[in-house]
Amino acid sequence: MDLLSLSCCLLAIFLSLSPALSTNSEGNALHALRTGLSDPNNVLQSWDPTLVNPCTWFHITCDSNNHVIRLDLGNSNVSGTLGPELGQLKHLKYLELYMNSLSGEIPKELGNLKKLVSLDMYGNKLEGQIPKAFAKLKSLRFLRLNNNKLTGTIPRELTALSDLKVFDVSNNDLCGTIPVDGPFANFQMESFENNRLNGPELQGLVPYDFGC
Amino acid sequence: MELVFARFLLLLCFSVSTLAVSSSSPAGLVPLLSLMARWTNVPSAISSSWNSSDPTPCKWVGVECDSAGNVVSLNLSSYGLSGRVGPEVGRLTHLRVLDLSSNNFTGEIPQQLGNCTQLEYLDMSHNGFTGEIKDDLSRLRNLSYLSLFSNSLAGEIPKSLFRIPSLEHVYLHSNNLSGSIPKTVGDMREVAYLDLHYNNLSGAIPDSIGNCSKLRELILTRNELVGVLPPTLGALENLVYLDVSENNFEGKIPLGSARCENLETLVLSYNNFNGRLPPELGNCSNLTTLAAVRANLTGNIPSTMGQLERLSFLYLSENQLSGELPPELGKCKSLKSLQVYSNQLEGEIPREIGDISKLKDLQLFQNRLSGEIPLGIWKIPSLENLLVYNNYLSGELPLEITELKNLKNITLFNNHFSGVIPQSLGMNSSLLELDFINNKFTGPIPPHLCWGNKLEVMNLGVNQLQGSIPSDVGSCSSLRRLILKENNFTGVLTDFSRMPDLLLMDISKNSISGSIPSSLANCSNITAINLSMNKLTGFLPLELGHLSNLVMLNLSHNNLQGSLPSELSRCKRLETFDVGFNQLNGSLPSSLRNWTSLSTLILTRNRFDGGIPLFLTDLGKLLELPMGGNLLGGEIPSSIGSLKSLTYALDLSENRFTGKLPSEIGNLILLQRLDISNNNLSGSLAVLEELDSLIELNVSYNHFTGPIPNLIHLNLTLSSFLGNSGLCVRCQPSGSVTCSGSDGLSPCNSPRDRKSLTRAATILIALASSLISVAVIVGLVFLVDSCRRNVFIINTFIRRMGGY
């Protein structure tokens, strides 16, 4: 066999012999998150993907069934983008990614996190729109997306989130009108300031979100 | 006249000599020099040899000529040359061998190269060539060796290129080539080696590939090829090495039907076949490597695999293979590595697997295997890796396991294994990783698991092991992870000697007694220690402060005493500190302000005294602060408000706090759970209305007064407020609490839905109203003196004032 193809052959064998990534889908999702991030403070150093589950990783909290319920990466000096894999953390309750330098768009797959109670991504450089899929987050109480570069409208669908207690999208580049139904009846104006919003929606009078 | 004639003669001589230079100068010298003119980084070996004043270039480094003095071979491989390859190369028309590989050439491969029609061997590999492979190269009708790999060539492979009938070696791998594999591939009747891997090729493999009857090696790894593997592929009798991995192939695998005795390596991994592994592959009697990892294979592993007596590596992991492992696999006498992990295999591991006497690596984890591991497997002397975790296996470990000299990695976790672990395990082998977590093992830890001093992972947690932790564990200098949690271990913690690699230690949920050894500091790089839920006593050793990399320390649920040593402040990376449920006392040392990374501080149920330490304001990342059940007293300082990051919980319950809630507590706008119950706190709860994120509240058993705060969206029950006789309930639609009147809370008299007045304002109003009323009374008395009828009016007025 040619020397080149021999080395290729050995490579194929080597790849099969190297330690397998865990077959734990939550650990793999978090590992995929890590590969999209730049981490100068090495806060993710303990994230060893060969371990059988991520429950001994720092900044991760699991429940008694070894499912990830908390991801605490607030104020950790990480940058980069978020991929769709975060949506696989089916038991996640607290997603804390605030005060970093995350860029790119918010993955709509986060709408799959049915048990999410708190979603904090404020203080980043996130762009694009607030995903309509957030309307599926039926357990959500806290949604803080303030201080980013988000554009587009506030999806009307979010008025279905009846448990939503705190909603902050201030300091973005959102346009259109502010929903007034459901939980939005209780949010203060400070939650919406410093955008290009046209004020509260005037139901039945003008079409929503004109000029946006 | 002579001058003119002399000049003419001079000119004649000059032109003749030039003519002589060009006609007697061998073909090649000038083109070679022109080529070199476009190069940079020319090493002296070449620049000193390539002398323009030489009569021929035939003695130049890298140059070979034929008897007529024509340049027939140019080999400048690995000289570090940069620059471009100019069109002059096309003037070397006698060239048979051109090797410019392993340099730093850039730019395009010149189309003029097509003029070198004698070329048989062309190697431009390992450079930075860009652009497309030109059609003109198809004029090289004598080319048998074409190597352009490891460049940045783009565009499609020209159809005409594959029409060169003499091609035997075609190496185009590691480029950015796109488009389909040309259908003309079948025209290469002589081709033996076709490497197109690591490109962006798309489309299907042309059926015409079946015409490449001499093909020995076909490598298509990591492209975007699709479709079904052509059945003609299976007819290539000379195929030795076939790798189609990392594509999107689907459908039937057409191999093994024809004579495939020459096939040695077959790699089908990372595709989407959605079908069975063909039993016909059993006919490929010389197969040594069969890999189909994550290829979307379904169905059984064919029993015909047992015919593959030369098979060394069988990798079928990460598929949807079902059924049982065929016992015929026991006939694969050459098998060194059997990996079928992450499938849906069921039934028992056949005892015939024990016949595979050369087996080194057995990876069957993440399946549905049941029954016992056959004894024969424990007797395979070459066994190194036995990874069977995440199955339903049962049975005990036989003594034979202790005789496996080569055993390195044994992972049995999440099964139903039982019995006592043979006590001499580890003494005959250099164990590397041992993970038995979550089984039903009993008896003691074998005392010499780390005998070979190579053990990196010792995980025996979640079993029914007992006895004390052997000293072997504390002297295992290679250890990285130690998990012994959830067993019945007793006795004292072993002393630790130098363990620089140990990162995680979890011995929680046992019955370990004695004190925490100060030698724990010898685990100098440890990041996580969990000794919670034991019976540890004594003081926290101040040597714990040496653990500068410690991130998580959990000593909760023990019987530890004494105070927190100030030296703990040297653990600057600490993020979680949990000493809850102990008998620690004293006040928190102010040096702990160094814990600036701290996010979780749990002091619940101890005997800590003093007040809430002021240094807490330095802990800017604190997310949760459970301090309930201590002897803490004094007032809650206003500095509590600077813990702006507090999110999950602030628990000050069951202490001796007094005084009023500072208004600064309203700064904790992220706080979700607040428990200040069972204290001596007083005053109003109005400030709690500013806690926007509050979802759980307990202020019961204090001396709070005034109305229950208006906390919207809070599912409050009245038990949150019990035991505060001064609290009242605003019975209004806008109030969040319903008034049933029988819960020990009285309704507030005032119908006003307003924050209660501050004390100063109350005093002022009382003073003002009393002054006014005095003045009025004096005035009225005057009137009464004159008119007694008005006494009734005054009495009514005074009674009204009392109710105010």
PDB file of C-alpha atoms in Angstrom, chain B residues 547-774:
ATOM      1  CA  LEU B 547      -5.690  24.572  48.046  1.00  0.00           C
ATOM      2  CA  SER B 548      -5.415  27.534  45.731  1.00  0.00           C
ATOM      3  CA  ASN B 549      -7.314  25.861  42.888  1.00  0.00           C
ATOM      4  CA  LEU B 550     -10.298  24.823  45.005  1.00  0.00           C
ATOM      5  CA  VAL B 551     -13.563  25.799  43.361  1.00  0.00           C
ATOM      6  CA  MET B 552     -16.086  23.679  45.257  1.00  0.00           C
ATOM      7  CA  LEU B 553     -15.911  22.661  48.932  1.00  0.00           C
ATOM      8  CA  ASN B 554     -18.842  20.797  50.454  1.00  0.00           C
ATOM      9  CA  LEU B 555     -18.477  19.691  54.069  1.00  0.00           C
ATOM     10  CA  SER B 556     -22.149  19.899  54.950  1.00  0.00           C
ATOM     11  CA  HIS B 557     -24.025  17.456  57.165  1.00  0.00           C
ATOM     12  CA  ASN B 558     -21.171  16.449  59.453  1.00  0.00           C
ATOM     13  CA  ASN B 559     -20.270  17.174  63.082  1.00  0.00           C
ATOM     14  CA  LEU B 560     -17.516  19.701  62.437  1.00  0.00           C
ATOM     15  CA  GLN B 561     -16.741  22.193  65.184  1.00  0.00           C
ATOM     16  CA  GLY B 562     -14.728  25.278  65.813  1.00  0.00           C
ATOM     17  CA  SER B 563     -14.676  28.352  63.692  1.00  0.00           C
ATOM     18  CA  LEU B 564     -13.802  28.906  60.082  1.00  0.00           C
ATOM     19  CA  PRO B 565     -10.048  29.383  59.868  1.00  0.00           C
ATOM     20  CA  SER B 566      -9.096  32.699  58.390  1.00  0.00           C
ATOM     21  CA  GLU B 567      -6.589  30.873  56.162  1.00  0.00           C
ATOM     22  CA  LEU B 568      -9.499  29.622  54.065  1.00  0.00           C
ATOM     23  CA  SER B 569      -9.455  33.045  52.433  1.00  0.00           C
ATOM     24  CA  ARG B 570      -6.456  31.897  50.394  1.00  0.00           C
ATOM     25  CA  CYS B 571      -8.756  29.707  48.317  1.00  0.00           C
ATOM     26  CA  LYS B 572      -9.322  32.603  45.959  1.00  0.00           C
ATOM     27  CA  ARG B 573     -11.015  30.563  43.265  1.00  0.00           C
ATOM     28  CA  LEU B 574     -13.717  29.248  45.571  1.00  0.00           C
ATOM     29  CA  GLU B 575     -17.163  29.422  44.013  1.00  0.00           C
ATOM     30  CA  THR B 576     -19.191  27.118  46.254  1.00  0.00           C
ATOM     31  CA  PHE B 577     -18.657  26.825  50.025  1.00  0.00           C
ATOM     32  CA  ASP B 578     -21.124  24.634  51.876  1.00  0.00           C
ATOM     33  CA  VAL B 579     -20.659  23.885  55.576  1.00  0.00           C
ATOM     34  CA  GLY B 580     -24.361  23.624  56.379  1.00  0.00           C
ATOM     35  CA  PHE B 581     -25.603  21.325  59.132  1.00  0.00           C
ATOM     36  CA  ASN B 582     -22.531  21.190  61.333  1.00  0.00           C
ATOM     37  CA  GLN B 583     -21.649  22.667  64.727  1.00  0.00           C
ATOM     38  CA  LEU B 584     -19.315  25.388  63.540  1.00  0.00           C
ATOM     39  CA  ASN B 585     -19.209  28.533  65.638  1.00  0.00           C
ATOM     40  CA  GLY B 586     -17.609  31.919  65.872  1.00  0.00           C
ATOM     41  CA  SER B 587     -18.009  34.682  63.392  1.00  0.00           C
ATOM     42  CA  LEU B 588     -17.030  34.686  59.780  1.00  0.00           C
ATOM     43  CA  PRO B 589     -13.450  35.917  59.381  1.00  0.00           C
ATOM     44  CA  SER B 590     -13.216  39.185  57.495  1.00  0.00           C
ATOM     45  CA  SER B 591     -10.413  37.746  55.363  1.00  0.00           C
ATOM     46  CA  LEU B 592     -13.087  35.825  53.490  1.00  0.00           C
ATOM     47  CA  ARG B 593     -13.626  39.004  51.495  1.00  0.00           C
ATOM     48  CA  ASN B 594     -10.983  37.450  49.243  1.00  0.00           C
ATOM     49  CA  TRP B 595     -13.573  34.961  48.011  1.00  0.00           C
ATOM     50  CA  THR B 596     -14.483  37.288  45.184  1.00  0.00           C
ATOM     51  CA  SER B 597     -15.543  34.441  42.891  1.00  0.00           C
ATOM     52  CA  LEU B 598     -17.976  33.010  45.436  1.00  0.00           C
ATOM     53  CA  SER B 599     -21.424  32.344  44.069  1.00  0.00           C
ATOM     54  CA  THR B 600     -22.836  29.993  46.732  1.00  0.00           C
ATOM     55  CA  LEU B 601     -22.249  30.384  50.491  1.00  0.00           C
ATOM     56  CA  ILE B 602     -24.191  27.911  52.615  1.00  0.00           C
ATOM     57  CA  LEU B 603     -23.898  28.268  56.396  1.00  0.00           C
ATOM     58  CA  THR B 604     -27.304  26.849  57.329  1.00  0.00           C
ATOM     59  CA  ARG B 605     -27.767  25.192  60.729  1.00  0.00           C
ATOM     60  CA  ASN B 606     -24.548  25.889  62.589  1.00  0.00           C
ATOM     61  CA  ARG B 607     -23.723  28.036  65.600  1.00  0.00           C
ATOM     62  CA  PHE B 608     -22.245  31.005  63.812  1.00  0.00           C
ATOM     63  CA  ASP B 609     -22.657  34.192  65.799  1.00  0.00           C
ATOM     64  CA  GLY B 610     -22.016  37.860  65.386  1.00  0.00           C
ATOM     65  CA  GLY B 611     -23.830  39.870  62.795  1.00  0.00           C
ATOM     66  CA  ILE B 612     -24.047  39.645  59.067  1.00  0.00           C
ATOM     67  CA  PRO B 613     -20.447  40.297  58.165  1.00  0.00           C
ATOM     68  CA  LEU B 614     -19.823  43.545  56.349  1.00  0.00           C
ATOM     69  CA  PHE B 615     -17.267  41.954  54.030  1.00  0.00           C
ATOM     70  CA  LEU B 616     -20.101  40.238  52.231  1.00  0.00           C
ATOM     71  CA  THR B 617     -20.401  43.375  50.124  1.00  0.00           C
ATOM     72  CA  ASP B 618     -17.122  42.407  48.441  1.00  0.00           C
ATOM     73  CA  LEU B 619     -18.647  39.206  47.136  1.00  0.00           C
ATOM     74  CA  GLY B 620     -19.971  40.633  43.898  1.00  0.00           C
ATOM     75  CA  LYS B 621     -20.894  37.301  42.358  1.00  0.00           C
ATOM     76  CA  LEU B 622     -22.884  35.838  45.235  1.00  0.00           C
ATOM     77  CA  LEU B 623     -26.000  34.149  43.883  1.00  0.00           C
ATOM     78  CA  GLU B 624     -27.313  32.374  46.955  1.00  0.00           C
ATOM     79  CA  LEU B 625     -26.818  32.942  50.685  1.00  0.00           C
ATOM     80  CA  PRO B 626     -28.500  30.411  53.005  1.00  0.00           C
ATOM     81  CA  MET B 627     -27.554  31.338  56.579  1.00  0.00           C
ATOM     82  CA  GLY B 628     -30.652  30.126  58.415  1.00  0.00           C
ATOM     83  CA  GLY B 629     -30.527  28.318  61.738  1.00  0.00           C
ATOM     84  CA  ASN B 630     -27.569  30.023  63.395  1.00  0.00           C
ATOM     85  CA  LEU B 631     -27.035  32.389  66.311  1.00  0.00           C
ATOM     86  CA  LEU B 632     -26.543  35.461  64.150  1.00  0.00           C
ATOM     87  CA  GLY B 633     -27.904  38.670  65.608  1.00  0.00           C
ATOM     88  CA  GLY B 634     -27.940  42.383  65.373  1.00  0.00           C
ATOM     89  CA  GLU B 635     -29.686  44.296  62.676  1.00  0.00           C
ATOM     90  CA  ILE B 636     -29.668  43.427  59.042  1.00  0.00           C
ATOM     91  CA  PRO B 637     -27.128  45.957  57.754  1.00  0.00           C
ATOM     92  CA  SER B 638     -27.921  48.266  54.881  1.00  0.00           C
ATOM     93  CA  SER B 639     -24.933  46.762  53.101  1.00  0.00           C
ATOM     94  CA  ILE B 640     -27.109  43.751  52.369  1.00  0.00           C
ATOM     95  CA  GLY B 641     -28.375  45.834  49.502  1.00  0.00           C
ATOM     96  CA  SER B 642     -25.023  45.739  47.743  1.00  0.00           C
ATOM     97  CA  LEU B 643     -25.345  42.005  47.173  1.00  0.00           C
ATOM     98  CA  LYS B 644     -27.057  42.937  43.945  1.00  0.00           C
ATOM     99  CA  SER B 645     -26.234  39.623  42.324  1.00  0.00           C
ATOM    100  CA  LEU B 646     -28.256  37.613  44.885  1.00  0.00           C
ATOM    101  CA  THR B 647     -30.643  35.608  42.786  1.00  0.00           C
ATOM    102  CA  TYR B 648     -31.672  32.207  44.014  1.00  0.00           C
ATOM    103  CA  ALA B 649     -32.108  32.616  47.754  1.00  0.00           C
ATOM    104  CA  LEU B 650     -31.416  34.769  50.814  1.00  0.00           C
ATOM    105  CA  ASP B 651     -32.157  32.757  53.929  1.00  0.00           C
ATOM    106  CA  LEU B 652     -31.653  34.427  57.301  1.00  0.00           C
ATOM    107  CA  SER B 653     -34.338  32.418  59.045  1.00  0.00           C
ATOM    108  CA  GLU B 654     -34.084  31.023  62.564  1.00  0.00           C
ATOM    109  CA  ASN B 655     -31.520  33.468  63.834  1.00  0.00           C
ATOM    110  CA  ARG B 656     -31.692  36.356  66.273  1.00  0.00           C
ATOM    111  CA  PHE B 657     -31.862  39.296  63.916  1.00  0.00           C
ATOM    112  CA  THR B 658     -33.535  42.397  65.310  1.00  0.00           C
ATOM    113  CA  GLY B 659     -34.547  45.789  64.131  1.00  0.00           C
ATOM    114  CA  LYS B 660     -36.208  46.814  60.947  1.00  0.00           C
ATOM    115  CA  LEU B 661     -35.538  45.757  57.404  1.00  0.00           C
ATOM    116  CA  PRO B 662     -33.150  48.259  55.835  1.00  0.00           C
ATOM    117  CA  SER B 663     -34.623  50.005  52.842  1.00  0.00           C
ATOM    118  CA  GLU B 664     -31.561  48.893  50.879  1.00  0.00           C
ATOM    119  CA  ILE B 665     -32.931  45.387  50.875  1.00  0.00           C
ATOM    120  CA  GLY B 666     -35.129  46.670  48.080  1.00  0.00           C
ATOM    121  CA  ASN B 667     -32.030  46.727  45.838  1.00  0.00           C
ATOM    122  CA  LEU B 668     -32.066  42.954  45.592  1.00  0.00           C
ATOM    123  CA  ILE B 669     -34.172  43.049  42.460  1.00  0.00           C
ATOM    124  CA  LEU B 670     -32.954  39.665  41.226  1.00  0.00           C
ATOM    125  CA  LEU B 671     -33.795  37.828  44.450  1.00  0.00           C
ATOM    126  CA  GLN B 672     -36.287  35.009  43.958  1.00  0.00           C
ATOM    127  CA  ARG B 673     -36.555  33.472  47.438  1.00  0.00           C
ATOM    128  CA  LEU B 674     -36.437  35.363  50.734  1.00  0.00           C
ATOM    129  CA  ASP B 675     -36.747  33.674  54.113  1.00  0.00           C
ATOM    130  CA  ILE B 676     -36.361  35.840  57.222  1.00  0.00           C
ATOM    131  CA  SER B 677     -38.745  33.836  59.367  1.00  0.00           C
ATOM    132  CA  ASN B 678     -38.168  33.066  63.041  1.00  0.00           C
ATOM    133  CA  ASN B 679     -36.232  36.146  64.034  1.00  0.00           C
ATOM    134  CA  ASN B 680     -36.977  39.244  66.104  1.00  0.00           C
ATOM    135  CA  LEU B 681     -37.395  41.586  63.196  1.00  0.00           C
ATOM    136  CA  SER B 682     -39.889  44.383  63.373  1.00  0.00           C
ATOM    137  CA  GLY B 683     -41.241  47.283  61.432  1.00  0.00           C
ATOM    138  CA  SER B 684     -42.889  47.370  58.094  1.00  0.00           C
ATOM    139  CA  LEU B 685     -42.656  44.943  55.210  1.00  0.00           C
ATOM    140  CA  ALA B 686     -43.341  47.621  52.623  1.00  0.00           C
ATOM    141  CA  VAL B 687     -39.788  47.559  51.253  1.00  0.00           C
ATOM    142  CA  LEU B 688     -40.408  44.015  50.018  1.00  0.00           C
ATOM    143  CA  GLU B 689     -42.664  45.445  47.348  1.00  0.00           C
ATOM    144  CA  GLU B 690     -39.510  46.511  45.491  1.00  0.00           C
ATOM    145  CA  LEU B 691     -38.279  42.938  45.102  1.00  0.00           C
ATOM    146  CA  ASP B 692     -39.480  42.489  41.538  1.00  0.00           C
ATOM    147  CA  SER B 693     -38.265  38.905  41.182  1.00  0.00           C
ATOM    148  CA  LEU B 694     -39.614  37.471  44.426  1.00  0.00           C
ATOM    149  CA  ILE B 695     -41.465  34.204  43.941  1.00  0.00           C
ATOM    150  CA  GLU B 696     -41.192  32.761  47.479  1.00  0.00           C
ATOM    151  CA  LEU B 697     -41.367  34.646  50.763  1.00  0.00           C
ATOM    152  CA  ASN B 698     -41.385  33.664  54.404  1.00  0.00           C
ATOM    153  CA  VAL B 699     -41.490  36.359  57.096  1.00  0.00           C
ATOM    154  CA  SER B 700     -43.335  34.304  59.678  1.00  0.00           C
ATOM    155  CA  TYR B 701     -42.617  34.442  63.419  1.00  0.00           C
ATOM    156  CA  ASN B 702     -41.199  37.930  63.738  1.00  0.00           C
ATOM    157  CA  HIS B 703     -42.640  41.175  65.038  1.00  0.00           C
ATOM    158  CA  PHE B 704     -43.526  42.797  61.754  1.00  0.00           C
ATOM    159  CA  THR B 705     -46.353  45.286  61.754  1.00  0.00           C
ATOM    160  CA  GLY B 706     -48.452  47.026  59.206  1.00  0.00           C
ATOM    161  CA  PRO B 707     -50.064  45.740  56.095  1.00  0.00           C
ATOM    162  CA  ILE B 708     -48.890  42.718  54.190  1.00  0.00           C
ATOM    163  CA  PRO B 709     -47.000  44.076  51.200  1.00  0.00           C
ATOM    164  CA  ASN B 710     -48.686  44.168  47.860  1.00  0.00           C
ATOM    165  CA  LEU B 711     -46.717  41.522  46.020  1.00  0.00           C
ATOM    166  CA  ILE B 712     -48.352  40.805  42.733  1.00  0.00           C
ATOM    167  CA  HIS B 713     -48.023  37.425  41.075  1.00  0.00           C
ATOM    168  CA  LEU B 714     -46.825  35.880  44.286  1.00  0.00           C
ATOM    169  CA  ASN B 715     -48.731  32.748  45.254  1.00  0.00           C
ATOM    170  CA  LEU B 716     -48.562  33.667  48.889  1.00  0.00           C
ATOM    171  CA  THR B 717     -50.240  31.639  51.538  1.00  0.00           C
ATOM    172  CA  LEU B 718     -50.893  33.139  54.911  1.00  0.00           C
ATOM    173  CA  SER B 719     -48.333  30.776  56.447  1.00  0.00           C
ATOM    174  CA  SER B 720     -45.693  33.106  55.016  1.00  0.00           C
ATOM    175  CA  PHE B 721     -46.825  35.741  57.514  1.00  0.00           C
ATOM    176  CA  LEU B 722     -47.856  33.689  60.561  1.00  0.00           C
ATOM    177  CA  GLY B 723     -46.689  34.711  63.967  1.00  0.00           C
ATOM    178  CA  ASN B 724     -46.570  38.444  63.342  1.00  0.00           C
ATOM    179  CA  SER B 725     -49.326  39.835  65.509  1.00  0.00           C
ATOM    180  CA  GLY B 726     -48.926  43.330  64.163  1.00  0.00           C
ATOM    181  CA  LEU B 727     -49.467  42.422  60.537  1.00  0.00           C
ATOM    182  CA  CYS B 728     -52.756  43.121  58.952  1.00  0.00           C
ATOM    183  CA  VAL B 729     -54.310  42.220  55.696  1.00  0.00           C
ATOM    184  CA  ARG B 730     -55.630  44.696  53.208  1.00  0.00           C
ATOM    185  CA  CYS B 731     -58.932  43.213  52.108  1.00  0.00           C
ATOM    186  CA  GLN B 732     -59.193  44.752  48.724  1.00  0.00           C
ATOM    187  CA  PRO B 733     -59.472  43.453  45.196  1.00  0.00           C
ATOM    188  CA  SER B 734     -56.006  44.804  44.517  1.00  0.00           C
ATOM    189  CA  GLY B 735     -54.544  43.024  47.546  1.00  0.00           C
ATOM    190  CA  SER B 736     -52.952  39.748  46.761  1.00  0.00           C
ATOM    191  CA  VAL B 737     -54.192  37.883  49.801  1.00  0.00           C
ATOM    192  CA  THR B 738     -57.770  36.865  50.324  1.00  0.00           C
ATOM    193  CA  CYS B 739     -59.420  37.704  53.598  1.00  0.00           C
ATOM    194  CA  SER B 740     -61.101  34.813  55.282  1.00  0.00           C
ATOM    195  CA  GLY B 741     -60.650  36.324  58.698  1.00  0.00           C
ATOM    196  CA  SER B 742     -59.833  33.027  60.405  1.00  0.00           C
ATOM    197  CA  ASP B 743     -56.099  32.787  59.708  1.00  0.00           C
ATOM    198  CA  GLY B 744     -54.797  34.785  62.612  1.00  0.00           C
ATOM    199  CA  LEU B 745     -54.335  37.945  60.574  1.00  0.00           C
ATOM    200  CA  SER B 746     -56.653  40.815  61.127  1.00  0.00           C
ATOM    201  CA  PRO B 747     -57.784  43.074  58.368  1.00  0.00           C
ATOM    202  CA  CYS B 748     -56.182  46.504  58.274  1.00  0.00           C
ATOM    203  CA  ASN B 749     -58.593  49.228  59.439  1.00  0.00           C
ATOM    204  CA  SER B 750     -57.515  51.745  56.968  1.00  0.00           C
ATOM    205  CA  PRO B 751     -59.262  51.331  53.604  1.00  0.00           C
ATOM    206  CA  ARG B 752     -56.526  53.300  51.999  1.00  0.00           C
ATOM    207  CA  ASP B 753     -54.289  51.455  49.672  1.00  0.00           C
ATOM    208  CA  ARG B 754     -51.190  53.434  50.390  1.00  0.00           C
ATOM    209  CA  LYS B 755     -47.808  52.836  51.895  1.00  0.00           C
ATOM    210  CA  SER B 756     -47.828  53.476  55.614  1.00  0.00           C
ATOM    211  CA  LEU B 757     -46.497  56.740  56.792  1.00  0.00           C
ATOM    212  CA  THR B 758     -43.019  57.033  58.113  1.00  0.00           C
ATOM    213  CA  ARG B 759     -42.589  57.521  61.786  1.00  0.00           C
ATOM    214  CA  ALA B 760     -41.543  61.117  61.504  1.00  0.00           C
ATOM    215  CA  ALA B 761     -44.538  61.983  59.428  1.00  0.00           C
ATOM    216  CA  THR B 762     -46.772  60.216  61.914  1.00  0.00           C
ATOM    217  CA  ILE B 763     -45.310  62.210  64.787  1.00  0.00           C
ATOM    218  CA  LEU B 764     -45.706  65.461  62.891  1.00  0.00           C
ATOM    219  CA  ILE B 765     -49.279  64.716  61.983  1.00  0.00           C
ATOM    220  CA  ALA B 766     -50.051  63.637  65.527  1.00  0.00           C
ATOM    221  CA  LEU B 767     -48.434  66.793  66.847  1.00  0.00           C
ATOM    222  CA  ALA B 768     -50.147  69.024  64.357  1.00  0.00           C
ATOM    223  CA  SER B 769     -53.504  67.424  64.899  1.00  0.00           C
ATOM    224  CA  SER B 770     -53.129  67.590  68.671  1.00  0.00           C
ATOM    225  CA  LEU B 771     -52.180  71.293  68.454  1.00  0.00           C
ATOM    226  CA  ILE B 772     -55.109  71.984  66.186  1.00  0.00           C
ATOM    227  CA  SER B 773     -57.439  70.026  68.401  1.00  0.00           C
ATOM    228  CA  VAL B 774     -56.163  71.831  71.500  1.00  0.00           C
TER     229      VAL B 774
END
